[in-house]
Amino acid sequence: MLYNPFGVIFFLNTCKLQINFRGVHMSEIFDTIVIGGGQAGLASGYYLKKNGMRFLILEASDEAGGSWPRYYDSLKLFSPARFSSLPGFKFPGESNRYPQRDEVIQYLQDYRRAFQLPIINNQRVVSVGKDQEGFMIRTLTGDTFPARTIINATGSFHNPYKPTITEQEVFQGRTIHSSEYRNPEPFRNQRVVVVGRGNSAVQIGVELAEVSRTSLAVLRPIQFVNQRVWGRDIHFWMRLIGFDTFPFWRFGKNTPSSSAVNDSGRYKERVAEGKPDQQPMFTSFYADGVIWPNGTKESVDTVIYATGYRPHLPYLQAIGALDAEGRPLHKAGISKVPGLYYVGLEGQRSFASATLRGGGRRR
């Protein structure tokens, strides 16, 4: 067996065999099919290729890179380049800078080319079947792929979460998720409310406040964490003390999540200036806007939910891999279904599991 930093177990068996899977005759079966061609899928591919496995990576979109091409234009990594490399391939440029979104997209594409990873684009998985011989993966195009094992590397970022709020159906303005936001220009001179208190909510709110009247609607006041401590990025200290990779799952505990905002000083300063301001989460919509907790009605043009994502893996339901709410049943990435593994889930093995920095070797 091979153990890598993601905690995925691969069975190194590359023999070919004849099988008949539910009436579909195949002459060969892949050792592993990786579902998802983002950072987690690419890193998985690196280890599979290094160990001589016969595998494919199935990517739903038309390019490798996962969700990165769909993030907002000004997004920066919250970790410096030195901590943001996938295995075997250093992130280019000055090591202490914070790479932009487009740099990450280019890096992931270069990573695929560097290791000649076998990715098939435009292959959205719609169902997975299983029998004693292995798995059969079917995609929206009608193609089928047999495999002994599966690594699901899609994460959660393709399934935006928008909370249900009273009277939202009567609101005549626009509501979007932060995954649909690209830049502030379409919101110029509008009244905008951003729901959320995490990094993305604050980043989006601050840049919107340059061109619009913007508020952050929060359940609790925003917490800021200094990006640099004693001259070092906070991720250096998290790595040094082991918090970034501490295996909480070994002790029967969920990996803690943090909504604290990494800040070099700019975001805290702008919020203190009221650009954007913080408001307690509104209680309801009405036709023209929102109703704040004190009962005040305010006209609003757009509400942007920066409220995160949820797993959405319906193709694994039929093989018993999910709980009643559709969440993966696993321990540290190892599914209760033999032969199925996960890479890149939030809190899968450590605090960093769902991040780009969580994909590389521990340094």
Short mmCIF file of C-alpha atoms in Angstrom, two decimals:
data_model
loop_
_atom_site.label_atom_id
_atom_site.label_comp_id
_atom_site.label_asym_id
_atom_site.label_seq_id
_atom_site.Cartn_x
_atom_site.Cartn_y
_atom_site.Cartn_z
CA MET A 1 0.00 0.00 0.00
CA LEU A 2 1.01 3.60 -0.57
CA TYR A 3 0.19 6.37 1.87
CA ASN A 4 0.36 9.97 0.73
CA PRO A 5 -0.28 13.29 2.50
CA PHE A 6 -3.96 13.17 1.53
CA GLY A 7 -4.45 9.91 3.40
CA VAL A 8 -5.54 7.97 0.29
CA ILE A 9 -4.78 4.25 0.16
CA PHE A 10 -4.10 2.79 -3.27
CA PHE A 11 -3.85 -0.91 -4.03
CA LEU A 12 -0.88 -1.39 -6.34
CA ASN A 13 -2.28 -4.05 -8.63
CA THR A 14 -1.74 -3.39 -12.32
CA CYS A 15 -2.67 -6.73 -13.82
CA LYS A 16 -5.20 -6.82 -16.67
CA LEU A 17 -8.27 -9.07 -16.57
CA GLN A 18 -11.45 -9.90 -18.42
CA ILE A 19 -14.65 -8.87 -16.65
CA ASN A 20 -18.32 -8.64 -17.41
CA PHE A 21 -19.86 -5.77 -15.40
CA ARG A 22 -23.64 -5.88 -15.48
CA GLY A 23 -23.63 -6.96 -19.09
CA VAL A 24 -20.95 -4.50 -20.26
CA HIS A 25 -17.92 -6.41 -21.55
CA MET A 26 -14.54 -4.77 -21.02
CA SER A 27 -11.09 -6.11 -21.86
CA GLU A 28 -9.29 -3.89 -19.35
CA ILE A 29 -10.08 -2.26 -16.06
CA PHE A 30 -8.38 0.80 -14.65
CA ASP A 31 -6.65 0.52 -11.30
CA THR A 32 -8.17 3.86 -10.34
CA ILE A 33 -10.54 6.45 -11.76
CA VAL A 34 -10.09 9.92 -10.26
CA ILE A 35 -13.27 12.01 -10.35
CA GLY A 36 -12.29 15.69 -10.57
CA GLY A 37 -9.39 17.46 -12.27
CA GLY A 38 -8.77 20.24 -9.75
CA GLN A 39 -5.92 20.54 -7.27
CA ALA A 40 -6.87 17.37 -5.36
CA GLY A 41 -7.34 15.30 -8.51
CA LEU A 42 -4.06 16.48 -10.02
CA ALA A 43 -2.11 15.71 -6.85
CA SER A 44 -3.72 12.28 -6.73
CA GLY A 45 -2.67 11.74 -10.34
CA TYR A 46 0.92 12.60 -9.45
CA TYR A 47 1.10 9.79 -6.89
CA LEU A 48 -0.75 7.33 -9.09
CA LYS A 49 1.63 7.90 -11.99
CA LYS A 50 4.66 7.80 -9.72
CA ASN A 51 3.63 4.33 -8.60
CA GLY A 52 2.87 2.93 -12.02
CA MET A 53 -0.90 2.79 -11.71
CA ARG A 54 -3.21 2.60 -14.71
CA PHE A 55 -5.66 5.45 -14.19
CA LEU A 56 -7.72 8.26 -15.67
CA ILE A 57 -8.84 11.62 -14.31
CA LEU A 58 -12.37 12.61 -15.32
CA GLU A 59 -13.00 16.37 -15.33
CA ALA A 60 -16.52 17.78 -15.74
CA SER A 61 -15.45 21.07 -17.35
CA ASP A 62 -13.43 21.77 -20.49
CA GLU A 63 -10.12 22.37 -18.69
CA ALA A 64 -8.12 21.18 -15.71
CA GLY A 65 -8.14 23.43 -12.68
CA GLY A 66 -11.31 22.59 -10.82
CA SER A 67 -13.22 25.59 -9.51
CA TRP A 68 -10.40 28.12 -9.84
CA PRO A 69 -11.45 29.48 -13.27
CA ARG A 70 -14.88 30.33 -11.80
CA TYR A 71 -13.69 32.32 -8.78
CA TYR A 72 -13.86 36.12 -8.67
CA ASP A 73 -11.23 38.05 -10.59
CA SER A 74 -9.35 39.61 -7.66
CA LEU A 75 -9.05 36.46 -5.54
CA LYS A 76 -5.67 35.90 -3.95
CA LEU A 77 -4.42 32.85 -2.14
CA PHE A 78 -4.54 33.20 1.63
CA SER A 79 -1.28 31.25 1.87
CA PRO A 80 2.04 32.39 0.36
CA ALA A 81 3.50 30.63 -2.68
CA ARG A 82 6.04 28.71 -0.58
CA PHE A 83 3.21 26.80 1.12
CA SER A 84 1.00 26.45 -1.96
CA SER A 85 2.80 23.90 -4.12
CA LEU A 86 1.37 20.54 -5.11
CA PRO A 87 3.68 17.51 -4.80
CA GLY A 88 6.68 17.44 -7.11
CA PHE A 89 6.21 20.89 -8.65
CA LYS A 90 7.16 24.17 -6.97
CA PHE A 91 4.84 27.15 -7.29
CA PRO A 92 6.86 29.64 -9.37
CA GLY A 93 7.96 33.12 -8.38
CA GLU A 94 8.89 34.82 -5.12
CA SER A 95 8.08 32.45 -2.28
CA ASN A 96 6.51 34.92 0.16
CA ARG A 97 4.01 36.52 -2.22
CA TYR A 98 0.30 35.69 -2.35
CA PRO A 99 -0.52 34.42 -5.86
CA GLN A 100 -3.52 35.73 -7.80
CA ARG A 101 -6.31 33.52 -9.10
CA ASP A 102 -5.03 33.51 -12.69
CA GLU A 103 -1.57 32.44 -11.50
CA VAL A 104 -3.11 29.46 -9.72
CA ILE A 105 -5.05 28.49 -12.86
CA GLN A 106 -1.85 28.64 -14.91
CA TYR A 107 0.05 26.68 -12.26
CA LEU A 108 -2.53 23.87 -12.28
CA GLN A 109 -2.47 23.68 -16.08
CA ASP A 110 1.34 23.61 -16.05
CA TYR A 111 1.21 20.89 -13.39
CA ARG A 112 -0.92 18.68 -15.61
CA ARG A 113 1.42 19.18 -18.56
CA ALA A 114 4.58 18.66 -16.48
CA PHE A 115 3.50 15.18 -15.42
CA GLN A 116 1.45 14.38 -18.54
CA LEU A 117 -1.53 13.38 -16.45
CA PRO A 118 -4.28 11.51 -18.34
CA ILE A 119 -7.26 13.83 -18.01
CA ILE A 120 -10.44 13.54 -20.07
CA ASN A 121 -12.37 16.81 -20.06
CA ASN A 122 -16.14 17.29 -20.36
CA GLN A 123 -16.84 14.05 -18.51
CA ARG A 124 -19.36 14.83 -15.77
CA VAL A 125 -20.02 11.71 -13.70
CA VAL A 126 -23.73 10.91 -13.34
CA SER A 127 -23.68 7.45 -11.75
CA VAL A 128 -21.41 4.91 -10.11
CA GLY A 129 -22.24 1.22 -9.85
CA LYS A 130 -20.42 -1.50 -7.95
CA ASP A 131 -20.20 -5.29 -7.92
CA GLN A 132 -17.64 -7.80 -6.69
CA GLU A 133 -15.25 -6.93 -9.54
CA GLY A 134 -15.12 -3.19 -8.96
CA PHE A 135 -16.86 -0.01 -10.07
CA MET A 136 -18.46 1.24 -13.25
CA ILE A 137 -18.47 5.02 -13.71
CA ARG A 138 -20.93 6.52 -16.20
CA THR A 139 -20.76 10.09 -17.46
CA LEU A 140 -23.22 12.53 -18.98
CA THR A 141 -21.80 11.83 -22.45
CA GLY A 142 -22.84 8.16 -22.12
CA ASP A 143 -19.26 6.92 -21.72
CA THR A 144 -18.44 4.22 -19.16
CA PHE A 145 -15.20 3.62 -17.26
CA PRO A 146 -14.51 0.46 -15.21
CA ALA A 147 -12.13 0.67 -12.25
CA ARG A 148 -11.03 -1.34 -9.24
CA THR A 149 -10.93 1.78 -7.07
CA ILE A 150 -12.25 5.35 -7.18
CA ILE A 151 -10.80 8.56 -5.80
CA ASN A 152 -13.46 11.23 -5.54
CA ALA A 153 -11.57 14.53 -5.73
CA THR A 154 -14.37 16.99 -6.46
CA GLY A 155 -14.45 18.69 -3.06
CA SER A 156 -17.51 20.84 -2.36
CA PHE A 157 -16.86 24.01 -4.33
CA HIS A 158 -19.18 23.07 -7.21
CA ASN A 159 -22.24 23.16 -4.93
CA PRO A 160 -22.80 26.69 -3.56
CA TYR A 161 -24.89 26.95 -0.40
CA LYS A 162 -27.56 29.65 -0.10
CA PRO A 163 -29.53 29.72 3.16
CA THR A 164 -33.31 29.88 3.22
CA ILE A 165 -34.50 33.27 4.52
CA THR A 166 -38.06 34.34 5.28
CA GLU A 167 -39.93 35.94 2.35
CA GLN A 168 -37.01 35.53 -0.03
CA GLU A 169 -39.45 34.63 -2.80
CA VAL A 170 -41.05 38.12 -2.71
CA PHE A 171 -37.77 40.03 -3.07
CA GLN A 172 -37.68 41.85 -6.42
CA GLY A 173 -33.95 42.52 -6.37
CA ARG A 174 -31.12 40.22 -7.33
CA THR A 175 -29.68 37.43 -5.18
CA ILE A 176 -26.50 35.58 -6.15
CA HIS A 177 -23.90 33.37 -4.51
CA SER A 178 -20.30 34.55 -4.27
CA SER A 179 -19.44 31.80 -6.79
CA GLU A 180 -21.28 33.91 -9.40
CA TYR A 181 -19.47 37.14 -8.50
CA ARG A 182 -16.58 38.19 -10.75
CA ASN A 183 -15.85 41.90 -10.18
CA PRO A 184 -17.56 45.01 -8.75
CA GLU A 185 -18.37 46.81 -12.00
CA PRO A 186 -21.92 45.41 -12.50
CA PHE A 187 -22.82 46.67 -8.98
CA ARG A 188 -21.62 50.25 -9.38
CA ASN A 189 -23.85 52.75 -7.49
CA GLN A 190 -26.02 49.97 -6.08
CA ARG A 191 -27.05 49.17 -2.50
CA VAL A 192 -25.46 45.77 -1.86
CA VAL A 193 -25.60 43.42 1.13
CA VAL A 194 -23.01 40.64 1.37
CA VAL A 195 -24.04 37.81 3.69
CA GLY A 196 -21.05 36.24 5.47
CA ARG A 197 -18.07 37.00 7.67
CA GLY A 198 -15.26 34.88 6.18
CA ASN A 199 -12.36 35.71 3.90
CA SER A 200 -14.36 35.76 0.67
CA ALA A 201 -17.19 37.83 2.15
CA VAL A 202 -14.78 40.47 3.42
CA GLN A 203 -12.66 40.54 0.26
CA ILE A 204 -15.73 40.95 -1.93
CA GLY A 205 -17.31 43.47 0.44
CA VAL A 206 -14.21 45.66 0.55
CA GLU A 207 -13.86 45.87 -3.22
CA LEU A 208 -17.60 46.45 -3.70
CA ALA A 209 -17.45 49.32 -1.22
CA GLU A 210 -15.22 51.15 -3.71
CA VAL A 211 -18.10 51.47 -6.17
CA SER A 212 -21.29 50.88 -4.15
CA ARG A 213 -22.85 51.27 -0.71
CA THR A 214 -22.11 47.89 0.81
CA SER A 215 -22.82 46.18 4.12
CA LEU A 216 -21.71 42.84 5.48
CA ALA A 217 -24.63 41.02 7.13
CA VAL A 218 -23.15 38.84 9.89
CA LEU A 219 -24.39 36.54 12.64
CA ARG A 220 -21.38 37.48 14.77
CA PRO A 221 -18.81 40.27 14.45
CA ILE A 222 -15.97 39.57 12.04
CA GLN A 223 -12.79 38.23 13.59
CA PHE A 224 -9.48 39.22 12.05
CA VAL A 225 -6.22 37.28 12.31
CA ASN A 226 -2.93 38.98 11.52
CA GLN A 227 -1.54 37.58 8.27
CA ARG A 228 2.01 38.06 9.54
CA VAL A 229 3.24 37.38 13.06
CA TRP A 230 6.79 38.24 14.14
CA GLY A 231 7.75 38.80 10.51
CA ARG A 232 6.40 35.45 9.28
CA ASP A 233 3.17 34.50 7.54
CA ILE A 234 0.70 32.83 9.90
CA HIS A 235 0.88 29.64 7.83
CA PHE A 236 4.53 29.29 8.81
CA TRP A 237 3.54 29.15 12.46
CA MET A 238 0.60 26.84 11.79
CA ARG A 239 2.97 24.47 10.01
CA LEU A 240 5.63 24.79 12.70
CA ILE A 241 3.36 23.93 15.63
CA GLY A 242 1.56 21.22 13.65
CA PHE A 243 -1.90 22.77 13.82
CA ASP A 244 -2.21 22.99 10.05
CA THR A 245 -1.94 19.21 9.72
CA PHE A 246 -3.00 17.94 13.15
CA PRO A 247 -5.11 14.75 12.65
CA PHE A 248 -8.16 15.66 14.75
CA TRP A 249 -10.02 12.69 13.24
CA ARG A 250 -7.79 10.24 15.13
CA PHE A 251 -9.36 11.44 18.37
CA GLY A 252 -12.94 11.24 17.16
CA LYS A 253 -13.20 15.00 16.67
CA ASN A 254 -14.15 17.06 13.68
CA THR A 255 -11.46 19.25 12.25
CA PRO A 256 -12.21 22.79 13.41
CA SER A 257 -13.17 25.28 10.75
CA SER A 258 -12.34 28.94 11.00
CA SER A 259 -14.25 31.94 9.74
CA ALA A 260 -11.52 34.32 10.90
CA VAL A 261 -10.27 36.64 8.18
CA ASN A 262 -6.56 36.64 7.32
CA ASP A 263 -5.56 40.28 7.26
CA SER A 264 -2.42 42.30 6.64
CA GLY A 265 -4.20 45.33 8.10
CA ARG A 266 -6.13 46.59 5.09
CA TYR A 267 -9.38 44.68 5.60
CA LYS A 268 -9.73 45.43 9.30
CA GLU A 269 -9.03 49.09 8.61
CA ARG A 270 -11.61 49.32 5.82
CA VAL A 271 -14.31 47.61 7.88
CA ALA A 272 -13.55 49.94 10.80
CA GLU A 273 -14.09 52.85 8.41
CA GLY A 274 -17.47 51.40 7.39
CA LYS A 275 -16.35 50.53 3.87
CA PRO A 276 -18.10 48.11 4.12
CA ASP A 277 -19.90 48.33 7.43
CA GLN A 278 -21.08 45.40 9.53
CA GLN A 279 -24.76 44.84 10.27
CA PRO A 280 -26.46 42.09 12.28
CA MET A 281 -27.93 39.55 9.87
CA PHE A 282 -31.27 40.69 8.48
CA THR A 283 -34.31 38.66 9.55
CA SER A 284 -36.40 38.76 6.41
CA PHE A 285 -36.80 40.04 2.89
CA TYR A 286 -39.60 42.22 1.59
CA ALA A 287 -40.33 43.18 -2.01
CA ASP A 288 -37.81 46.01 -2.23
CA GLY A 289 -35.13 44.90 0.18
CA VAL A 290 -34.37 43.49 3.63
CA ILE A 291 -35.69 43.89 7.16
CA TRP A 292 -33.02 44.38 9.81
CA PRO A 293 -33.35 42.95 13.36
CA ASN A 294 -34.61 46.28 14.73
CA GLY A 295 -37.52 46.18 12.26
CA THR A 296 -36.10 48.76 9.87
CA LYS A 297 -36.85 48.14 6.21
CA GLU A 298 -34.17 49.09 3.70
CA SER A 299 -34.26 49.02 -0.07
CA VAL A 300 -31.52 46.80 -1.50
CA ASP A 301 -30.51 46.15 -5.10
CA THR A 302 -28.45 42.98 -4.65
CA VAL A 303 -27.78 40.40 -1.95
CA ILE A 304 -24.63 38.29 -2.36
CA TYR A 305 -24.36 35.11 -0.30
CA ALA A 306 -20.77 34.38 0.67
CA THR A 307 -22.02 31.41 2.65
CA GLY A 308 -19.79 28.59 1.50
CA TYR A 309 -20.48 25.28 -0.16
CA ARG A 310 -21.91 21.84 0.60
CA PRO A 311 -21.01 18.39 -0.72
CA HIS A 312 -23.13 17.26 -3.67
CA LEU A 313 -22.28 13.74 -4.76
CA PRO A 314 -25.58 12.17 -5.90
CA TYR A 315 -23.79 9.71 -8.17
CA LEU A 316 -22.46 7.92 -5.06
CA GLN A 317 -25.86 7.49 -3.41
CA ALA A 318 -26.69 4.18 -5.10
CA ILE A 319 -23.63 2.40 -3.68
CA GLY A 320 -24.38 3.46 -0.10
CA ALA A 321 -21.52 5.95 0.21
CA LEU A 322 -23.58 8.87 1.57
CA ASP A 323 -25.60 9.57 4.69
CA ALA A 324 -29.25 10.67 4.71
CA GLU A 325 -28.20 14.29 4.09
CA GLY A 326 -25.94 13.42 1.17
CA ARG A 327 -22.64 13.77 3.02
CA PRO A 328 -19.83 11.27 2.42
CA LEU A 329 -19.55 8.48 4.99
CA HIS A 330 -15.81 8.23 5.54
CA LYS A 331 -12.99 8.29 8.07
CA ALA A 332 -10.02 10.42 7.07
CA GLY A 333 -10.96 10.03 3.40
CA ILE A 334 -11.52 6.28 3.45
CA SER A 335 -15.12 5.49 2.54
CA LYS A 336 -17.25 2.86 4.23
CA VAL A 337 -17.59 1.45 0.69
CA PRO A 338 -14.47 -0.66 0.01
CA GLY A 339 -12.39 0.75 -2.82
CA LEU A 340 -13.77 4.30 -2.62
CA TYR A 341 -11.60 7.14 -1.30
CA TYR A 342 -11.89 10.91 -1.00
CA VAL A 343 -9.32 13.63 -1.49
CA GLY A 344 -9.74 17.33 -0.71
CA LEU A 345 -12.84 17.30 1.50
CA GLU A 346 -13.03 20.06 4.06
CA GLY A 347 -11.64 18.76 7.36
CA GLN A 348 -10.92 15.36 5.81
CA ARG A 349 -7.67 14.74 7.65
CA SER A 350 -6.54 18.14 8.85
CA PHE A 351 -7.28 21.85 8.95
CA ALA A 352 -5.71 22.26 5.48
CA SER A 353 -7.30 19.31 3.67
CA ALA A 354 -9.49 21.30 1.26
CA THR A 355 -6.85 23.92 0.42
CA LEU A 356 -4.13 24.15 -2.19
CA ARG A 357 -1.49 24.05 0.54
CA GLY A 358 -3.10 20.86 1.85
CA GLY A 359 -2.24 19.10 -1.39
CA GLY A 360 1.54 19.21 -1.16
CA ARG A 361 4.07 17.32 0.87
CA ARG A 362 4.36 18.33 4.50
CA ARG A 363 7.40 20.56 4.75
#
